[in-house]
Amino acid sequence: QSALTQPASVSGSPGQSITISCTGTSSDIGGYDFVSWYQQHPGKAPKLMIYEVTNRPSGVSNRFSGSKSGNTASLTISGLQAEDEADYYCSSYTSNRGVFGGGTKLTVL
Amino acid sequence: QVHLVESGGGVVQPGRSLRLSCAASGFTFSSYGMHWVRQAPGKGLEWVAVIWYDGSNKYYADSVKGRFTISRDNSKNTLFLHMDSLRAEDTAVYYCASQGHWGQGTLVTVSS
């Protein structure tokens, strides 16, 4: 059960857009439309930002969007704000199990 | 709204056992699968186990298979994780999760 691959860190200035990638295989990301993205601030529980590749839960800003192409999923945050600085994790369903990416630290410059 | 509250964490010696609980409210507990996810200090998220809505199927990460047992009591809206043969590498905050909702976690520290 290998973890999904994310960049360790990304950064951007307020107002800019950034994209975080999450690469898996045909057994996880490529095989199912069950990719989720979570935001985690220090000392806090993860918060669901995107589910089933592209869907936003109620209350999540439309600045957050998700997509998928082949075995790679992506989270895009537009109009970066200071409060977006956090760790972001992707996850996918695979063979009756879950798998997470290693996490990406987003720094808002 | 959905509310998940974990309990049962603490300091335990290597090789010993511990049982975590997760009390659920705000949704029809018996209709949804439930997960345990853990996060070692300073590390990323690791999926641990899942149990189907009716308890009929259970799946585990390779790292805990044979040592951890997930179960649920739908009459009490409670999820459990029984952890045996604990190791130092099991030290983590353990979260229960369902439908994208997470509890606040309970810390398990395995140390002599």
CSV table of C-alpha atoms in Angstrom, one decimal:
chain,number,residue,atom,x,y,z
A,1,GLN,CA,0.0,0.0,0.0
A,2,SER,CA,2.3,2.8,-1.3
A,3,ALA,CA,1.4,6.3,-0.4
A,4,LEU,CA,0.3,8.7,-3.1
A,5,THR,CA,3.0,11.1,-4.2
A,6,GLN,CA,2.7,14.8,-3.5
A,7,PRO,CA,5.3,17.6,-3.6
A,8,ALA,CA,6.6,18.3,-0.1
A,9,SER,CA,6.0,22.1,-0.4
A,10,VAL,CA,4.5,24.8,-2.6
A,11,SER,CA,4.3,28.5,-2.1
A,12,GLY,CA,2.5,31.5,-3.6
A,13,SER,CA,1.8,35.1,-2.9
A,14,PRO,CA,-1.6,36.4,-1.8
A,15,GLY,CA,-4.0,36.6,-4.8
A,16,GLN,CA,-2.1,34.1,-6.8
A,17,SER,CA,-3.1,30.6,-7.8
A,18,ILE,CA,-1.3,27.4,-6.9
A,19,THR,CA,-1.8,23.7,-7.8
A,20,ILE,CA,-0.9,20.7,-5.8
A,21,SER,CA,-0.5,17.4,-7.6
A,22,CYS,CA,-1.1,13.9,-6.3
A,23,THR,CA,0.2,11.0,-8.3
A,24,GLY,CA,-0.9,7.4,-7.8
A,25,THR,CA,-1.5,4.4,-10.0
A,26,SER,CA,-4.3,2.8,-12.0
A,27,SER,CA,-5.2,0.8,-8.8
A,28,ASP,CA,-6.1,3.9,-6.9
A,29,ILE,CA,-6.4,7.4,-8.4
A,30,GLY,CA,-6.7,6.1,-12.0
A,31,GLY,CA,-9.2,3.4,-11.2
A,32,TYR,CA,-11.8,5.3,-9.1
A,33,ASP,CA,-13.4,8.7,-8.9
A,34,PHE,CA,-12.9,8.7,-5.1
A,35,VAL,CA,-10.2,11.3,-4.7
A,36,SER,CA,-10.5,13.6,-1.7
A,37,TRP,CA,-8.4,16.6,-0.5
A,38,TYR,CA,-7.9,17.6,3.1
A,39,GLN,CA,-6.6,20.8,4.7
A,40,GLN,CA,-4.9,20.6,8.1
A,41,HIS,CA,-3.8,23.5,10.2
A,42,PRO,CA,-1.2,22.8,13.0
A,43,GLY,CA,-2.7,21.0,15.9
A,44,LYS,CA,-6.1,20.6,14.2
A,45,ALA,CA,-8.0,17.7,12.7
A,46,PRO,CA,-8.0,17.5,8.9
A,47,LYS,CA,-10.9,19.3,7.1
A,48,LEU,CA,-12.4,18.0,3.9
A,49,MET,CA,-12.0,20.4,1.0
A,50,ILE,CA,-12.8,18.3,-2.1
A,51,TYR,CA,-14.5,14.9,-2.4
A,52,GLU,CA,-15.0,12.6,-5.4
A,53,VAL,CA,-12.4,14.5,-7.4
A,54,THR,CA,-14.3,17.7,-8.0
A,55,ASN,CA,-17.0,18.3,-5.4
A,56,ARG,CA,-16.8,20.9,-2.7
A,57,PRO,CA,-18.6,20.3,0.7
A,58,SER,CA,-21.0,22.9,1.8
A,59,GLY,CA,-19.1,25.9,3.3
A,60,VAL,CA,-15.9,25.4,1.5
A,61,SER,CA,-14.8,28.4,-0.6
A,62,ASN,CA,-15.1,28.1,-4.4
A,63,ARG,CA,-11.5,29.2,-4.6
A,64,PHE,CA,-10.8,25.5,-4.0
A,65,SER,CA,-11.2,23.2,-7.0
A,66,GLY,CA,-10.2,19.6,-7.9
A,67,SER,CA,-9.5,17.7,-11.0
A,68,LYS,CA,-8.0,14.4,-12.2
A,69,SER,CA,-6.2,13.2,-15.3
A,70,GLY,CA,-5.2,9.6,-15.6
A,71,ASN,CA,-3.3,8.6,-12.4
A,72,THR,CA,-2.8,12.2,-11.2
A,73,ALA,CA,-5.2,14.3,-9.2
A,74,SER,CA,-4.8,18.0,-8.6
A,75,LEU,CA,-6.0,20.6,-6.1
A,76,THR,CA,-6.0,24.2,-7.3
A,77,ILE,CA,-6.4,27.2,-4.9
A,78,SER,CA,-7.1,30.5,-6.5
A,79,GLY,CA,-6.9,33.9,-5.0
A,80,LEU,CA,-4.5,32.7,-2.3
A,81,GLN,CA,-5.2,34.1,1.2
A,82,ALA,CA,-3.1,34.0,4.3
A,83,GLU,CA,-5.5,31.6,6.0
A,84,ASP,CA,-4.9,29.0,3.2
A,85,GLU,CA,-1.4,28.4,4.7
A,86,ALA,CA,-1.6,24.8,5.9
A,87,ASP,CA,-0.8,21.2,5.1
A,88,TYR,CA,-2.8,19.5,2.3
A,89,TYR,CA,-3.3,15.8,1.9
A,90,CYS,CA,-4.9,13.9,-1.0
A,91,SER,CA,-6.5,10.5,-0.5
A,92,SER,CA,-8.0,7.9,-2.7
A,93,TYR,CA,-9.9,4.7,-2.5
A,94,THR,CA,-8.1,1.5,-3.5
A,95,SER,CA,-9.2,-2.1,-3.2
A,96,ASN,CA,-11.4,-1.7,-0.1
A,97,ARG,CA,-8.8,0.5,1.6
A,98,GLY,CA,-7.8,4.1,1.8
A,99,VAL,CA,-4.5,5.6,0.9
A,100,PHE,CA,-3.1,9.1,1.6
A,101,GLY,CA,-0.5,11.2,0.0
A,102,GLY,CA,2.5,12.3,2.0
A,103,GLY,CA,1.2,15.8,2.4
A,104,THR,CA,2.1,19.2,0.9
A,105,LYS,CA,3.0,22.3,3.0
A,106,LEU,CA,1.5,25.4,1.5
A,107,THR,CA,3.3,28.6,2.4
A,108,VAL,CA,1.6,31.9,1.6
A,109,LEU,CA,4.5,34.4,1.1
B,1,GLN,CA,-24.3,18.3,12.6
B,2,VAL,CA,-21.9,15.3,12.5
B,3,HIS,CA,-19.9,15.0,15.7
B,4,LEU,CA,-17.2,12.4,16.4
B,5,VAL,CA,-15.4,12.2,19.7
B,6,GLU,CA,-12.5,9.8,20.2
B,7,SER,CA,-11.3,8.6,23.6
B,8,GLY,CA,-9.1,5.9,25.2
B,9,GLY,CA,-5.7,7.2,24.2
B,10,GLY,CA,-2.8,7.3,26.7
B,11,VAL,CA,0.7,6.0,27.4
B,12,VAL,CA,1.1,2.3,27.1
B,13,GLN,CA,4.2,0.0,27.2
B,14,PRO,CA,5.4,-1.9,24.1
B,15,GLY,CA,3.6,-5.2,23.7
B,16,ARG,CA,0.5,-4.1,25.7
B,17,SER,CA,-3.0,-3.5,24.4
B,18,LEU,CA,-5.3,-0.5,24.3
B,19,ARG,CA,-8.9,0.1,23.1
B,20,LEU,CA,-10.0,3.3,21.5
B,21,SER,CA,-13.6,4.5,21.2
B,22,CYS,CA,-15.3,6.9,18.9
B,23,ALA,CA,-18.8,8.2,19.9
B,24,ALA,CA,-20.8,9.4,16.9
B,25,SER,CA,-23.8,11.7,16.8
B,26,GLY,CA,-25.6,13.9,14.3
B,27,PHE,CA,-26.1,11.3,11.6
B,28,THR,CA,-27.5,7.8,11.2
B,29,PHE,CA,-24.4,5.9,12.4
B,30,SER,CA,-25.7,2.5,11.3
B,31,SER,CA,-25.9,3.6,7.7
B,32,TYR,CA,-22.2,4.5,7.1
B,33,GLY,CA,-18.8,3.0,7.0
B,34,MET,CA,-16.3,4.2,9.5
B,35,HIS,CA,-12.5,4.7,9.3
B,36,TRP,CA,-9.6,5.0,11.7
B,37,VAL,CA,-6.7,7.2,10.5
B,38,ARG,CA,-3.6,8.0,12.4
B,39,GLN,CA,-0.9,10.6,12.3
B,40,ALA,CA,2.5,10.1,14.0
B,41,PRO,CA,4.1,13.2,15.5
B,42,GLY,CA,5.2,15.5,12.8
B,43,LYS,CA,4.3,13.1,10.1
B,44,GLY,CA,1.5,12.7,7.5
B,45,LEU,CA,-1.8,10.9,7.6
B,46,GLU,CA,-1.9,7.1,7.5
B,47,TRP,CA,-5.1,5.1,6.8
B,48,VAL,CA,-5.5,2.4,9.4
B,49,ALA,CA,-8.8,0.5,9.0
B,50,VAL,CA,-12.4,0.6,7.8
B,51,ILE,CA,-15.6,-1.2,8.8
B,52,TRP,CA,-18.7,-1.3,6.7
B,53,TYR,CA,-22.0,0.2,7.9
B,54,ASP,CA,-23.2,-3.1,9.3
B,55,GLY,CA,-19.9,-4.5,10.4
B,56,SER,CA,-19.9,-7.2,7.8
B,57,ASN,CA,-16.6,-6.3,6.3
B,58,LYS,CA,-13.4,-5.0,7.8
B,59,TYR,CA,-10.1,-4.0,6.1
B,60,TYR,CA,-6.7,-3.0,7.5
B,61,ALA,CA,-3.5,-1.4,6.5
B,62,ASP,CA,-0.7,-3.9,6.3
B,63,SER,CA,1.1,-2.2,9.1
B,64,VAL,CA,-1.6,-3.1,11.6
B,65,LYS,CA,-3.1,-6.3,10.1
B,66,GLY,CA,-3.2,-9.1,12.7
B,67,ARG,CA,-2.6,-6.7,15.6
B,68,PHE,CA,-5.6,-4.2,15.4
B,69,THR,CA,-9.3,-5.0,15.3
B,70,ILE,CA,-11.9,-2.5,14.2
B,71,SER,CA,-15.5,-3.1,15.5
B,72,ARG,CA,-18.7,-1.1,16.0
B,73,ASP,CA,-21.8,-1.1,18.2
B,74,ASN,CA,-24.6,0.4,16.1
B,75,SER,CA,-27.0,0.3,19.1
B,76,LYS,CA,-24.6,2.7,20.9
B,77,ASN,CA,-23.4,4.7,17.9
B,78,THR,CA,-19.8,3.8,18.8
B,79,LEU,CA,-16.8,2.7,16.8
B,80,PHE,CA,-13.9,0.9,18.4
B,81,LEU,CA,-10.3,0.1,17.6
B,82,HIS,CA,-8.7,-2.7,19.7
B,83,MET,CA,-4.9,-2.5,19.4
B,84,ASP,CA,-2.7,-5.4,20.5
B,85,SER,CA,1.0,-5.9,20.5
B,86,LEU,CA,1.6,-2.2,20.4
B,87,ARG,CA,4.9,-0.9,19.1
B,88,ALA,CA,6.8,2.4,19.3
B,89,GLU,CA,5.9,3.1,15.7
B,90,ASP,CA,2.2,3.0,16.6
B,91,THR,CA,2.6,6.2,18.5
B,92,ALA,CA,0.2,8.7,16.9
B,93,VAL,CA,-2.9,10.7,17.1
B,94,TYR,CA,-5.8,8.4,16.1
B,95,TYR,CA,-8.8,9.9,14.3
B,96,CYS,CA,-12.1,8.3,13.5
B,97,ALA,CA,-13.7,9.6,10.3
B,98,SER,CA,-16.8,9.1,8.1
B,99,GLN,CA,-18.2,10.9,5.1
B,100,GLY,CA,-15.3,13.4,5.3
B,101,HIS,CA,-16.0,14.3,8.9
B,102,TRP,CA,-13.2,13.8,11.5
B,103,GLY,CA,-13.0,13.8,15.2
B,104,GLN,CA,-10.4,15.7,17.1
B,105,GLY,CA,-8.3,12.7,17.7
B,106,THR,CA,-6.8,10.8,20.7
B,107,LEU,CA,-3.1,10.5,21.3
B,108,VAL,CA,-1.6,7.1,21.8
B,109,THR,CA,2.0,6.9,23.0
B,110,VAL,CA,3.8,3.6,23.1
B,111,SER,CA,6.8,3.9,25.3
B,112,SER,CA,8.5,2.0,28.2
